[in-house]
Short mmCIF file of C-alpha atoms in Angstrom, two decimals:
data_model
loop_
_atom_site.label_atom_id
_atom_site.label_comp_id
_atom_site.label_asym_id
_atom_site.label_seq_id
_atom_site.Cartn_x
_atom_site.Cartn_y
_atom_site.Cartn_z
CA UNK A 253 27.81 -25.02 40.12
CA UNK A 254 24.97 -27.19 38.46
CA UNK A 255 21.75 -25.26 37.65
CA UNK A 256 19.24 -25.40 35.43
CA UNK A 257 17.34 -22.71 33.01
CA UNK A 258 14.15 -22.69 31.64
CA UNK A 259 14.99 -20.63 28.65
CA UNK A 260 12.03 -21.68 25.78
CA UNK A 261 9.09 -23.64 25.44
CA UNK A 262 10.35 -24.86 22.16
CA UNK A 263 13.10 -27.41 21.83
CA UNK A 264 16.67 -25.76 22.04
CA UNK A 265 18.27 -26.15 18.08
CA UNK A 266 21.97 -25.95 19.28
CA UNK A 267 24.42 -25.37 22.71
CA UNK A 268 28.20 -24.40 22.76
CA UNK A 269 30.35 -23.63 25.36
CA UNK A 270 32.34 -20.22 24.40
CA UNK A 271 35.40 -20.19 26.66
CA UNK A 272 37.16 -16.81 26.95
CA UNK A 273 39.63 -15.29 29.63
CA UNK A 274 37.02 -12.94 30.71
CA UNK A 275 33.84 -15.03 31.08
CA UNK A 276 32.80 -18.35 30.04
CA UNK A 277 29.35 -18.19 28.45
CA UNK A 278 26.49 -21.20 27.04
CA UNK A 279 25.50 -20.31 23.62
CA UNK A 280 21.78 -21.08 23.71
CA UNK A 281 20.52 -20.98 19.93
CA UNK A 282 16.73 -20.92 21.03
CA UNK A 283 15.08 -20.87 17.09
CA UNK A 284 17.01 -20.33 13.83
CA UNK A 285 18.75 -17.06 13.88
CA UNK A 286 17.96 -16.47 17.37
CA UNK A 287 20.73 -17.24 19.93
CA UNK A 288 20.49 -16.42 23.84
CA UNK A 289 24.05 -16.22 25.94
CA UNK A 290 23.94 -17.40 29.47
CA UNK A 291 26.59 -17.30 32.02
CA UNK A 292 28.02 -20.74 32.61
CA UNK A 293 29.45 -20.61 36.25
CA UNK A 294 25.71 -18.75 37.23
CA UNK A 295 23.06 -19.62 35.12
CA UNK A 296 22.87 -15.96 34.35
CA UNK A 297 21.02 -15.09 31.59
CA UNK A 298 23.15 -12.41 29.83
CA UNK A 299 20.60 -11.59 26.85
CA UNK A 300 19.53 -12.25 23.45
CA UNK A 301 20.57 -11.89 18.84
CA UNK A 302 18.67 -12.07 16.31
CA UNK A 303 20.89 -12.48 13.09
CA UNK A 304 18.78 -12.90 10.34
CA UNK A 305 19.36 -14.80 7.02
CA UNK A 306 21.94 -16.78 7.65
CA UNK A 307 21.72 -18.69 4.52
CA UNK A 308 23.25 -15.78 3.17
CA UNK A 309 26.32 -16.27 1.48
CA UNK A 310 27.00 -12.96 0.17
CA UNK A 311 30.14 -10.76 1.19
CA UNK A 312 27.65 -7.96 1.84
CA UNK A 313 25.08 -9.77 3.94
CA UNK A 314 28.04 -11.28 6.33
CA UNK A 315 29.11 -7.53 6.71
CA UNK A 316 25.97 -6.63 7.59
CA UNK A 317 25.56 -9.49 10.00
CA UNK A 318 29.38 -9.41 11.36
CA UNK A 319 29.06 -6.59 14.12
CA UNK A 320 26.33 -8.64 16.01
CA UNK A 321 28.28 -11.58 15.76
CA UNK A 322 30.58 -11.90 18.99
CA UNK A 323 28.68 -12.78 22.37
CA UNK A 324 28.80 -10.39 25.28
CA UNK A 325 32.22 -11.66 26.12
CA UNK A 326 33.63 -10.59 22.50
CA UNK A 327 34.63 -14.34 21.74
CA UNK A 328 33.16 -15.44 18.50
CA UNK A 329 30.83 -18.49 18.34
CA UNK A 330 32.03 -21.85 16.70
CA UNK A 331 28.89 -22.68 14.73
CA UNK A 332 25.55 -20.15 13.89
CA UNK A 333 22.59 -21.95 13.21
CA UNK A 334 20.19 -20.28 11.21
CA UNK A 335 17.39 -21.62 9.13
CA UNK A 336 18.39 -24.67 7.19
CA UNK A 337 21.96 -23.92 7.72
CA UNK A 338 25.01 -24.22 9.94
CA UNK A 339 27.72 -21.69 9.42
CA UNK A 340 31.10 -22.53 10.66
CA UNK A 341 33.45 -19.95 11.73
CA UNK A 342 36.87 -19.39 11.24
CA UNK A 343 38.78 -17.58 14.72
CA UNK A 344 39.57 -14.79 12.52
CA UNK A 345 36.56 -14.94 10.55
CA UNK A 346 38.18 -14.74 7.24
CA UNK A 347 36.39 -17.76 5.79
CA UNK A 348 33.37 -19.67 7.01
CA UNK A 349 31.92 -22.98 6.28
CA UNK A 350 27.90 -23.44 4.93
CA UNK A 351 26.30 -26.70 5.48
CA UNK A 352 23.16 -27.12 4.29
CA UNK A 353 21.86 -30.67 6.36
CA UNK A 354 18.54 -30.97 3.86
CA UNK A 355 20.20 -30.90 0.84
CA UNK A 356 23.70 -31.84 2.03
CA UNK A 357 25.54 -29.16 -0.05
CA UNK A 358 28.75 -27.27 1.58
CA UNK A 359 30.27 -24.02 0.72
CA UNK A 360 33.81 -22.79 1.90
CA UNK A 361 33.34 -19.05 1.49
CA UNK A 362 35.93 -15.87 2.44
CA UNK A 363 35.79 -12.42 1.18
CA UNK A 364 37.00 -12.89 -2.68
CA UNK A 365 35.80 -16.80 -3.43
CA UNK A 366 33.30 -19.37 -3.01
CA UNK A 367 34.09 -23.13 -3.31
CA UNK A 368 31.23 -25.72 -3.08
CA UNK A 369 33.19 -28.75 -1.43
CA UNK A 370 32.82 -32.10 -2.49
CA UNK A 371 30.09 -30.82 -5.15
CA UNK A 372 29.00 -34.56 -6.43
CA UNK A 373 28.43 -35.53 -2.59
CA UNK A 374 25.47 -34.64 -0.17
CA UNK A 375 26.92 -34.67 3.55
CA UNK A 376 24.89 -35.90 6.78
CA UNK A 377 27.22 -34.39 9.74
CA UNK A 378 29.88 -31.44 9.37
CA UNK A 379 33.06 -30.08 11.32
CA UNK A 380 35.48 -27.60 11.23
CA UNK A 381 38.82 -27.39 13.17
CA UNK A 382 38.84 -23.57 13.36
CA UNK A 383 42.75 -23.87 14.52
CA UNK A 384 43.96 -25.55 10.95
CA UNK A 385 40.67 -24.91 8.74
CA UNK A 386 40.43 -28.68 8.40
CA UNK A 387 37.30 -30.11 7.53
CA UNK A 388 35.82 -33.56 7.82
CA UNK A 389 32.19 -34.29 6.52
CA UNK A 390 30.48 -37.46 6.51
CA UNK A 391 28.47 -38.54 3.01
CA UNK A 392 25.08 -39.89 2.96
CA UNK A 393 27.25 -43.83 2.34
CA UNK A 394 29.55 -43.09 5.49
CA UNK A 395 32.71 -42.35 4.22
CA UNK A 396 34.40 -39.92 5.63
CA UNK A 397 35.44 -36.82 3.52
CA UNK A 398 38.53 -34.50 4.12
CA UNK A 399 39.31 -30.88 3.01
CA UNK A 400 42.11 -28.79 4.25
CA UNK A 401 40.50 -25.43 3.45
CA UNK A 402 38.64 -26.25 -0.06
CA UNK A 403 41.44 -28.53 -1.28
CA UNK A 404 40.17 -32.30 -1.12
CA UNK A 405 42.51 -34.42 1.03
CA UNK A 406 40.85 -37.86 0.79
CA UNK A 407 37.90 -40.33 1.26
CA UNK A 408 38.14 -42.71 3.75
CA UNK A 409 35.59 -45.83 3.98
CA UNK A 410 34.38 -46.27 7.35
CA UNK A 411 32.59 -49.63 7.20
CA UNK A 412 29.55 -48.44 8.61
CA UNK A 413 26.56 -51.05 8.09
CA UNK A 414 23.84 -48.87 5.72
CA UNK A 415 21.42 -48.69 8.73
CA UNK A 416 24.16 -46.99 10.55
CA UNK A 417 24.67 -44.11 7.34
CA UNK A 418 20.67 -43.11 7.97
CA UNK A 419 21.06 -42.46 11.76
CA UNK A 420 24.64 -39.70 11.62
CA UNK A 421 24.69 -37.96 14.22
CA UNK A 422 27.98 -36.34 14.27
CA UNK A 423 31.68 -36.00 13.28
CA UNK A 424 34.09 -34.43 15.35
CA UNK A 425 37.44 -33.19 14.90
CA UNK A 426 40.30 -33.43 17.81
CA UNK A 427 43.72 -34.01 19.06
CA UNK A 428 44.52 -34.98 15.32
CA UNK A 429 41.54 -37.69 15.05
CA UNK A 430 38.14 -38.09 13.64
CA UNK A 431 35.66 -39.17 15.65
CA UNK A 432 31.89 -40.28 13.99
CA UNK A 433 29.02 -41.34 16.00
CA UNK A 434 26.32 -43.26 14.07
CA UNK A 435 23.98 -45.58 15.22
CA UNK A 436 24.54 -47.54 17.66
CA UNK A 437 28.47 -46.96 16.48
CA UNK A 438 31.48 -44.89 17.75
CA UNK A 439 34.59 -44.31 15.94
CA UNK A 440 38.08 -43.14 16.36
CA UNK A 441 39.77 -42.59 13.17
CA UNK A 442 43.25 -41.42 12.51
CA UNK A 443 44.62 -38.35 10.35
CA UNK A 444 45.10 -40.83 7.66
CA UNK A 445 41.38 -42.29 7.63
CA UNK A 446 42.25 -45.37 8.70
CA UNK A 447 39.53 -46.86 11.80
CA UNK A 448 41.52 -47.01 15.03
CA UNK A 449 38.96 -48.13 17.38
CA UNK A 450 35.36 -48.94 16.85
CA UNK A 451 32.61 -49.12 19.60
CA UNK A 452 29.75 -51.14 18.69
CA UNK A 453 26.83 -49.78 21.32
CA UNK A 454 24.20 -51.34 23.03
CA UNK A 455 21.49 -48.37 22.63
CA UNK A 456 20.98 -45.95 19.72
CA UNK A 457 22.79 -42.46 19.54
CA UNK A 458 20.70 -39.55 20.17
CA UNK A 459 22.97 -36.91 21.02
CA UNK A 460 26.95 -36.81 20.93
CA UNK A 461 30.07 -34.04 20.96
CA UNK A 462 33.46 -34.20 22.06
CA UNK A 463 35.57 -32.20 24.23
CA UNK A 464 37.79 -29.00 22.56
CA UNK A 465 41.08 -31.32 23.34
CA UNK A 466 39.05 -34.46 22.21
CA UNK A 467 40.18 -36.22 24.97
CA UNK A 468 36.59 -36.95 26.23
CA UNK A 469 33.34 -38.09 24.06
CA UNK A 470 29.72 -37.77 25.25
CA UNK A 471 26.53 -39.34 24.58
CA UNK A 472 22.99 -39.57 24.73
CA UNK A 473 20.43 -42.71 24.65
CA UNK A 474 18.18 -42.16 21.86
CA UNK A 475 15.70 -43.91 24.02
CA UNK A 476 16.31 -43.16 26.97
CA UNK A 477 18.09 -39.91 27.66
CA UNK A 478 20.96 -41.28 29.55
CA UNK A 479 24.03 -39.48 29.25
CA UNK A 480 27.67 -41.28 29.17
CA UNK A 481 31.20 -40.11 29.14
CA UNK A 482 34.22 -42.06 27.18
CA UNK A 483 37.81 -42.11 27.10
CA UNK A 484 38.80 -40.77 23.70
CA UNK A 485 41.37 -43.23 22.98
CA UNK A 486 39.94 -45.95 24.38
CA UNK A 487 35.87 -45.21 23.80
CA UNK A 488 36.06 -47.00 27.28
CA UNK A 489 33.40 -45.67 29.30
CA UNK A 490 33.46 -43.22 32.24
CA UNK A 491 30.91 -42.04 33.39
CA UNK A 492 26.77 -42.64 33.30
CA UNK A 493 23.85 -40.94 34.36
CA UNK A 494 19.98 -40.55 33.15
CA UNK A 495 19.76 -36.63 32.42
CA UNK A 496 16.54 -36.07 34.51
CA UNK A 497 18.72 -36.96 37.35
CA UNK A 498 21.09 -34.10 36.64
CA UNK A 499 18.30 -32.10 36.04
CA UNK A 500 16.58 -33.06 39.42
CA UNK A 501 20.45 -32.27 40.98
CA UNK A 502 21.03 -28.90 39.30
CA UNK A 503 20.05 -25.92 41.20
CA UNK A 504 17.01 -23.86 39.48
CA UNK A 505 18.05 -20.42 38.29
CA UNK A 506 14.54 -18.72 38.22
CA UNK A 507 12.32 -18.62 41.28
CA UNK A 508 9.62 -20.30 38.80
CA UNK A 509 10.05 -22.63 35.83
CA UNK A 510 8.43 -25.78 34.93
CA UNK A 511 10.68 -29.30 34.56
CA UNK A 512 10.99 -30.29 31.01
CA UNK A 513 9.06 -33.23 30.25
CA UNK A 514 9.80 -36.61 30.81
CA UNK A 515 9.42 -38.30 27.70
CA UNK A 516 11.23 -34.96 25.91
CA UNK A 517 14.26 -36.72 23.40
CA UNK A 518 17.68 -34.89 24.68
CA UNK A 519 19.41 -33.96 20.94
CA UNK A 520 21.70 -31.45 22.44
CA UNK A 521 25.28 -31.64 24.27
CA UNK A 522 28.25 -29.80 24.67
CA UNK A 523 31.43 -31.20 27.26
CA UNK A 524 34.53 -29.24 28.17
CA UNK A 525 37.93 -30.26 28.50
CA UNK A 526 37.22 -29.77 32.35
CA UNK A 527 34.47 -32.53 32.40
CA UNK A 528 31.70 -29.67 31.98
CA UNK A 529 28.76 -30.79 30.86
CA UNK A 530 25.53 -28.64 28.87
CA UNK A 531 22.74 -30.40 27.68
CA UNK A 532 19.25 -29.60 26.68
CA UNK A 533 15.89 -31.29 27.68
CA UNK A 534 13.27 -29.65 25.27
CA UNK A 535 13.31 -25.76 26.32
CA UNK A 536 15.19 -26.13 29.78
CA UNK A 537 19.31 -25.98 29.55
CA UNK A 538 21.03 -27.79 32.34
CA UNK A 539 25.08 -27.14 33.34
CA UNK A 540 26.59 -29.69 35.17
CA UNK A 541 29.79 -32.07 35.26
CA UNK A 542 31.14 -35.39 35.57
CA UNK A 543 31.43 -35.33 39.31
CA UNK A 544 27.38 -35.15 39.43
CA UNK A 545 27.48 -38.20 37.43
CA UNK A 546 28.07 -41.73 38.56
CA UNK A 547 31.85 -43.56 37.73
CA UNK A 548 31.20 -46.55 35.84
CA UNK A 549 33.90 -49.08 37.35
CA UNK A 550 37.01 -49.91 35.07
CA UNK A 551 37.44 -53.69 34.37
CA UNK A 552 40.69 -54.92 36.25
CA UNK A 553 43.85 -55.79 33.75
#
């Protein structure tokens, strides 16, 4: 199953892996507004949206938008990424979630209301469980915000170190946990906010995501693009290997394409609950999994 597509010659902005009954697609978004869908057993690509003007909050503009929405499998994506913005979608899309990374704002917005969350705040990293409408958001001094829909729910310290607040890369929702990458940290942290398990790293965090059932993490090397697998509950680690090798190991899709460069910084992943793995290399996407990756050996108890 590995292969690898040459879809851009511009860095890829954002991948997600849109599991449906039918067909199980790679959400390419190639520039803002501009998304490409790709078949993820094949490498197929399946074509190409524009939606336009994401930043958008009005009822009428989302209307507008809302038929070319779903991907060719009719499954609607988690997360749009348009200019300046990230929209988070509901499964029913009756409300969806604005973050705005530059400025930090976030709007909770359905058909009748608009609620700017956490309005004295400016948020680094964003998520949305789209099963409960929970959302956790990380402020620019690392502490962990909580919403269920737009009511507040609590602020949780985190104890990150203030180089660590500069460097978010993500939070993550799953399996009734938050998980935060920044720095050269990992954290699990409980429903309640308290810090169940931190990782302190020996590299910097480029890239990171966590599995639908948040029972596996992944990560990237800042520096040098290798890719590693954790146990959720433990952050112990699984599984390593440098992503040029799983490039190098992935079959190519089109009869001609050109390797993405070598020094090219890997800032997008996406891992299923299978042990799929999606990452991007400037404009080339690559689908592979764990068993193309090499077990790192578990210390005997």
């Amino acid at each position: 199953m590995p292969w690898r597509l040459h879809v851009t010659n511009r860095a890829i902005q954002r991948l997600d892996v849109l599991n449906d009954t039918n067909q199980s697609l790679l959400v390419v978004w190639t520039q803002p507004g501009r998304v490409s869908y790709v078949d993820l057993e094949s490498g197929m690509m399946l074509g190409e949206k524009r939606l336009p003007d994401l930043a958008n909050r009005t009822s009428q503009h989302w209307q507008t938008l809302l038929p070319d929405v779903p991907a060719p499998n009719d499954a609607y994506p988690p997360v749009l990424a348009g200019q300046g913005v990230l929209v988070f979608l509901t499964p029913g899309q009756d409300q969806r979630l604005y973050h705005y990374p530059r400025s930090g704002e976030l709007y909770l917005v359905s058909s009748s209301s608009e609620t700017r969350l956490g309005q004295e705040h400016r948020y680094r990293a964003v998520d949305l469980a789209r099963e409960t409408g929970m959302i956790a958001a990380v402020d620019l001094a690392g502490r962990l915000h909580v919403f269920h829909h737009a009511t507040p729910a609590g602020v949780h310290e985190l104890g990150l170190n203030p180089s660590a607040t500069e460097t978010i890369t993500a939070v993550a929702i799953a399996k009734r946990n938050f998980f935060v990458a920044a720095g050269r940290t990992l954290l699990r942290v409980d429903a309640d906010g308290r810090v169940q398990k931190r990782l302190q790293l020996h590299y910097a965090l480029g890239a990171f995501a966590c599995s639908p059932a948040g029972d596996l993490l992944v990560c990237s090397d800042r520096d040098t693009n290798v890719i590693r697998v954790y146990d959720s509950t433990s952050l112990s680690p699984l599984h390593q290997r440098h992503a040029v090798d799983l490039v190098a190991r992935a079959t190519q899709v089109q009869l001609i394409a050109d390797l993405p460069p070598v020094m090219v910084v890997l800032n997008n992943l996406s891992i299923g609950d299978n042990g799929l793995l999606a990452f991007a290399l400037g404009g080339v996407v690559c689908a592979t999994d764990i068993t193309q990756m090499l077990a790192i050996p578990r210390p005997v108890t």
